[in-house]
Short mmCIF file of C-alpha atoms in Angstrom, two decimals:
data_model
loop_
_atom_site.label_atom_id
_atom_site.label_comp_id
_atom_site.label_asym_id
_atom_site.label_seq_id
_atom_site.Cartn_x
_atom_site.Cartn_y
_atom_site.Cartn_z
CA MET A 570 0.00 0.00 0.00
CA ASP A 571 1.16 3.51 -0.73
CA LYS A 572 1.94 5.44 2.42
CA PHE A 573 -1.03 7.75 2.86
CA LEU A 574 -1.52 9.52 6.19
CA ALA A 575 -4.61 11.10 7.73
CA ILE A 576 -3.86 13.91 10.18
CA ILE A 577 -6.67 15.08 12.45
CA PRO A 578 -5.56 18.28 14.24
CA ALA A 579 -7.33 18.62 17.59
CA ARG A 580 -5.81 20.87 20.22
CA GLY A 581 -7.33 21.19 23.66
CA GLY A 582 -8.01 24.92 23.71
CA SER A 583 -11.29 26.13 22.23
CA LYS A 584 -12.68 29.56 23.02
CA ARG A 585 -16.11 29.79 21.40
CA ILE A 586 -17.28 26.24 22.19
CA PRO A 587 -15.34 24.84 25.18
CA ARG A 588 -13.84 21.37 24.61
CA LYS A 589 -15.30 21.55 21.13
CA ASN A 590 -13.26 18.71 19.63
CA ILE A 591 -14.63 16.10 22.06
CA LYS A 592 -18.06 17.59 22.77
CA ASP A 593 -20.93 15.11 22.42
CA PHE A 594 -22.46 15.12 18.93
CA LEU A 595 -25.52 12.89 18.68
CA GLY A 596 -24.18 10.33 21.11
CA LYS A 597 -20.41 10.35 20.68
CA PRO A 598 -17.51 12.82 20.70
CA ILE A 599 -17.54 14.85 17.51
CA ILE A 600 -13.94 13.88 16.69
CA ALA A 601 -15.08 10.25 16.44
CA TYR A 602 -16.83 10.97 13.14
CA ALA A 603 -13.62 12.15 11.48
CA ILE A 604 -11.66 9.20 12.88
CA GLU A 605 -14.21 6.59 11.87
CA THR A 606 -14.65 8.02 8.37
CA ALA A 607 -10.89 8.07 7.81
CA LEU A 608 -10.56 4.47 9.04
CA ASN A 609 -13.55 3.21 7.08
CA CYS A 610 -12.47 4.67 3.76
CA GLY A 611 -9.50 2.28 3.68
CA LEU A 612 -7.12 4.79 2.11
CA PHE A 613 -4.67 5.41 4.93
CA SER A 614 -1.77 3.45 6.33
CA ASP A 615 -2.17 5.53 9.51
CA VAL A 616 -4.91 7.74 10.95
CA MET A 617 -3.34 9.97 13.58
CA VAL A 618 -4.56 12.74 15.84
CA SER A 619 -2.27 15.70 16.53
CA THR A 620 -3.14 17.04 19.96
CA ASP A 621 -1.60 18.62 23.02
CA ASP A 622 -4.39 17.31 25.27
CA PRO A 623 -4.17 13.92 27.07
CA GLU A 624 -7.96 13.54 27.28
CA ILE A 625 -8.37 14.10 23.53
CA ALA A 626 -5.51 11.66 22.93
CA GLU A 627 -7.21 8.98 25.01
CA ILE A 628 -10.58 9.45 23.30
CA ALA A 629 -8.91 9.39 19.88
CA LYS A 630 -7.20 6.08 20.66
CA ASN A 631 -10.46 4.64 21.95
CA TYR A 632 -11.99 5.25 18.53
CA GLY A 633 -9.09 3.68 16.66
CA ALA A 634 -6.74 6.55 15.85
CA SER A 635 -3.07 6.62 16.73
CA VAL A 636 -1.44 9.34 18.82
CA PRO A 637 2.26 8.54 18.41
CA PHE A 638 3.35 11.82 20.00
CA LEU A 639 1.81 14.95 21.49
CA ARG A 640 1.87 18.28 19.71
CA SER A 641 4.56 20.74 20.70
CA GLU A 642 3.76 23.73 22.87
CA ASN A 643 4.70 26.07 20.03
CA ASN A 644 1.93 24.67 17.84
CA SER A 645 -0.72 24.46 20.55
CA ASN A 646 -1.63 28.13 20.81
CA ASP A 647 -4.20 30.29 19.00
CA PHE A 648 -1.63 31.48 16.47
CA ALA A 649 -0.45 28.13 15.09
CA SER A 650 -1.75 27.51 11.57
CA THR A 651 -2.91 24.23 10.08
CA VAL A 652 0.25 24.15 7.97
CA ASP A 653 2.40 24.61 11.10
CA VAL A 654 0.70 21.58 12.65
CA ILE A 655 0.84 19.24 9.66
CA LYS A 656 4.44 20.08 8.87
CA GLU A 657 5.37 19.31 12.48
CA VAL A 658 3.66 15.93 12.10
CA GLU A 659 5.62 15.23 8.92
CA ARG A 660 8.91 16.09 10.61
CA GLU A 661 8.15 13.96 13.66
CA TYR A 662 7.26 10.87 11.61
CA ASP A 663 10.47 11.26 9.65
CA ALA A 664 12.64 11.85 12.74
CA ARG A 665 11.06 9.22 14.99
CA PHE A 666 10.11 6.45 12.54
CA SER A 667 11.98 7.31 9.31
CA THR A 668 8.58 7.43 7.62
CA VAL A 669 7.82 9.78 4.75
CA PHE A 670 4.29 9.78 3.38
CA GLU A 671 3.48 10.10 -0.32
CA LYS A 672 0.12 11.79 0.17
CA ILE A 673 -1.53 13.25 3.26
CA CYS A 674 -5.08 14.27 4.12
CA CYS A 675 -5.70 16.77 6.89
CA ILE A 676 -9.19 16.14 8.27
CA TYR A 677 -10.76 18.57 10.70
CA PRO A 678 -12.11 17.06 13.94
CA THR A 679 -15.37 19.02 13.86
CA ALA A 680 -16.55 17.84 10.44
CA PRO A 681 -19.10 15.12 11.20
CA LEU A 682 -20.70 15.44 7.75
CA ILE A 683 -17.66 14.15 5.84
CA LYS A 684 -18.18 11.14 3.60
CA THR A 685 -15.83 8.37 2.53
CA GLU A 686 -16.78 8.85 -1.11
CA HIS A 687 -15.72 12.50 -0.96
CA LEU A 688 -12.34 11.57 0.51
CA ARG A 689 -11.91 9.03 -2.28
CA SER A 690 -12.93 11.54 -4.95
CA GLY A 691 -10.47 14.12 -3.62
CA MET A 692 -7.63 11.61 -3.58
CA SER A 693 -8.37 10.38 -7.10
CA LEU A 694 -8.58 13.91 -8.48
CA MET A 695 -5.25 14.89 -6.93
CA ILE A 696 -3.37 11.80 -8.06
CA GLU A 697 -4.84 11.45 -11.57
CA SER A 698 -4.45 15.13 -12.46
CA GLY A 699 -1.26 15.92 -10.56
CA PHE A 700 -2.66 18.67 -8.35
CA ASP A 701 -0.70 19.93 -5.33
CA SER A 702 -3.81 19.80 -3.16
CA VAL A 703 -7.56 19.24 -3.32
CA PHE A 704 -10.28 20.31 -0.91
CA PRO A 705 -14.10 20.49 -0.92
CA VAL A 706 -15.96 23.73 -1.59
CA VAL A 707 -19.60 24.75 -1.40
CA PRO A 708 -21.38 27.52 -3.33
CA PHE A 709 -22.51 30.60 -1.43
CA SER A 710 -26.25 30.31 -0.90
CA TYR A 711 -26.81 33.90 -2.03
CA PRO A 712 -24.91 35.63 -4.88
CA ILE A 713 -22.09 37.60 -3.26
CA TRP A 714 -22.14 39.96 -6.27
CA ARG A 715 -25.37 41.35 -4.78
CA GLY A 716 -23.62 41.99 -1.47
CA LEU A 717 -24.59 45.03 0.59
CA GLU A 718 -22.62 47.29 2.91
CA VAL A 719 -23.92 49.66 5.58
CA THR A 720 -22.21 53.00 6.21
CA ASP A 721 -23.61 55.52 8.74
CA GLY A 722 -26.88 53.61 8.72
CA LYS A 723 -27.28 53.79 4.95
CA VAL A 724 -27.24 50.65 2.83
CA GLN A 725 -25.68 50.41 -0.60
CA MET A 726 -24.51 47.70 -2.96
CA VAL A 727 -20.85 46.76 -2.95
CA TRP A 728 -21.08 46.20 -6.71
CA PRO A 729 -23.91 48.47 -7.89
CA GLU A 730 -23.34 47.43 -11.50
CA ASN A 731 -25.02 44.12 -10.63
CA GLN A 732 -28.23 45.64 -9.28
CA ASN A 733 -30.29 44.68 -12.34
CA VAL A 734 -28.40 41.56 -13.37
CA ARG A 735 -30.36 38.32 -13.05
CA SER A 736 -29.06 35.98 -10.36
CA GLN A 737 -28.61 33.15 -12.86
CA ASP A 738 -26.34 35.38 -14.96
CA LEU A 739 -23.94 36.07 -12.09
CA LYS A 740 -20.79 33.97 -11.80
CA PRO A 741 -21.07 31.32 -9.04
CA VAL A 742 -18.68 31.79 -6.11
CA TYR A 743 -17.65 29.13 -3.61
CA HIS A 744 -16.15 28.94 -0.15
CA ASP A 745 -14.06 26.36 1.67
CA ALA A 746 -16.22 23.59 3.14
CA GLY A 747 -13.82 23.32 6.10
CA GLN A 748 -13.71 19.52 6.14
CA TRP A 749 -10.43 18.18 4.72
CA TYR A 750 -7.41 18.88 2.53
CA TRP A 751 -5.61 16.29 0.46
CA TYR A 752 -2.09 17.39 -0.36
CA ASP A 753 1.24 16.25 -1.71
CA PRO A 754 3.76 16.95 1.09
CA SER A 755 6.59 17.38 -1.41
CA LYS A 756 4.75 20.33 -2.99
CA ILE A 757 3.23 22.05 0.03
CA THR A 758 5.40 24.35 2.13
CA ASN A 759 3.63 27.45 3.46
CA SER A 760 0.04 27.05 2.33
CA LEU A 761 -2.40 24.27 1.42
CA PHE A 762 -3.73 26.56 -1.30
CA THR A 763 -1.44 26.90 -4.34
CA SER A 764 -1.78 27.91 -7.98
CA ASN A 765 -2.22 24.19 -8.67
CA THR A 766 -5.04 23.45 -6.22
CA ALA A 767 -8.35 21.88 -7.23
CA SER A 768 -11.66 21.19 -5.52
CA ILE A 769 -14.72 19.01 -5.44
CA ILE A 770 -18.07 20.74 -5.06
CA LEU A 771 -20.43 19.76 -2.24
CA SER A 772 -24.03 20.70 -1.64
CA GLU A 773 -25.09 23.03 1.15
CA GLU A 774 -26.70 20.26 3.19
CA GLU A 775 -23.37 18.38 3.24
CA VAL A 776 -21.46 21.25 4.83
CA GLN A 777 -21.68 23.09 8.15
CA ASP A 778 -19.04 25.27 9.75
CA ILE A 779 -19.27 24.93 13.55
CA ASP A 780 -18.26 28.04 15.49
CA THR A 781 -21.33 28.76 17.63
CA PRO A 782 -23.97 26.76 19.53
CA SER A 783 -26.49 27.47 16.76
CA ASP A 784 -23.98 26.13 14.19
CA TRP A 785 -23.75 22.99 16.30
CA LEU A 786 -27.51 22.49 16.26
CA MET A 787 -27.61 23.06 12.51
CA ALA A 788 -24.88 20.44 12.01
CA GLU A 789 -26.90 17.93 14.04
CA MET A 790 -29.99 18.66 11.93
CA LYS A 791 -28.04 18.17 8.71
CA TYR A 792 -26.51 14.93 9.99
CA LYS A 793 -29.95 13.56 10.79
CA LEU A 794 -31.18 14.65 7.36
CA LEU A 795 -28.28 12.87 5.63
CA TYR A 796 -27.96 9.71 7.68
CA GLU A 797 -31.05 8.98 9.74
CA LYS A 798 -33.41 7.47 7.20
#
């Protein structure tokens, strides 16, 4: 098997939703969904969790992930980026186990809506077309070209030239689904987004960013819609 690694970054600190990465989501810690999906897709030689928190580490191992080392203090604060974390993982595997992975997928721990078929599609797209990285996107639900801004209480269009343009004639715009990133570690240095990055497009019901309690409830509703037949 090719050496493919899944990295699930899950530090202990969480400001907006305390203990967010292991908070109960419909009966089990939310991180369990990312771990189980990564294990079930059969693509990875290792599914590891990068964390600085012993409780998260123990829960991760209980659901089948490996935690071969804890994250460094430098990459456990609010300022550490995803790239900082994944590059640390790469270095540690090389230094400790002399293991270099051909392809890596960073999967966020609070993405319970991820699907194995999407992980497979992202991997296939990256390998077959030679992209540096691939991640899922979702279209904005309302055309951003009709965006408004408010100044001194008065509202005006950001792009007034689009005021009378039909919605269907406006170019579609997408945003990051915030679920996972496939990447080639030999081509990624400072950013997971390069001039040779591609995407797969998901539907709005398959995506939910979770930053607030209301986001959490919406994610639970979408999960039930998708999986509880």
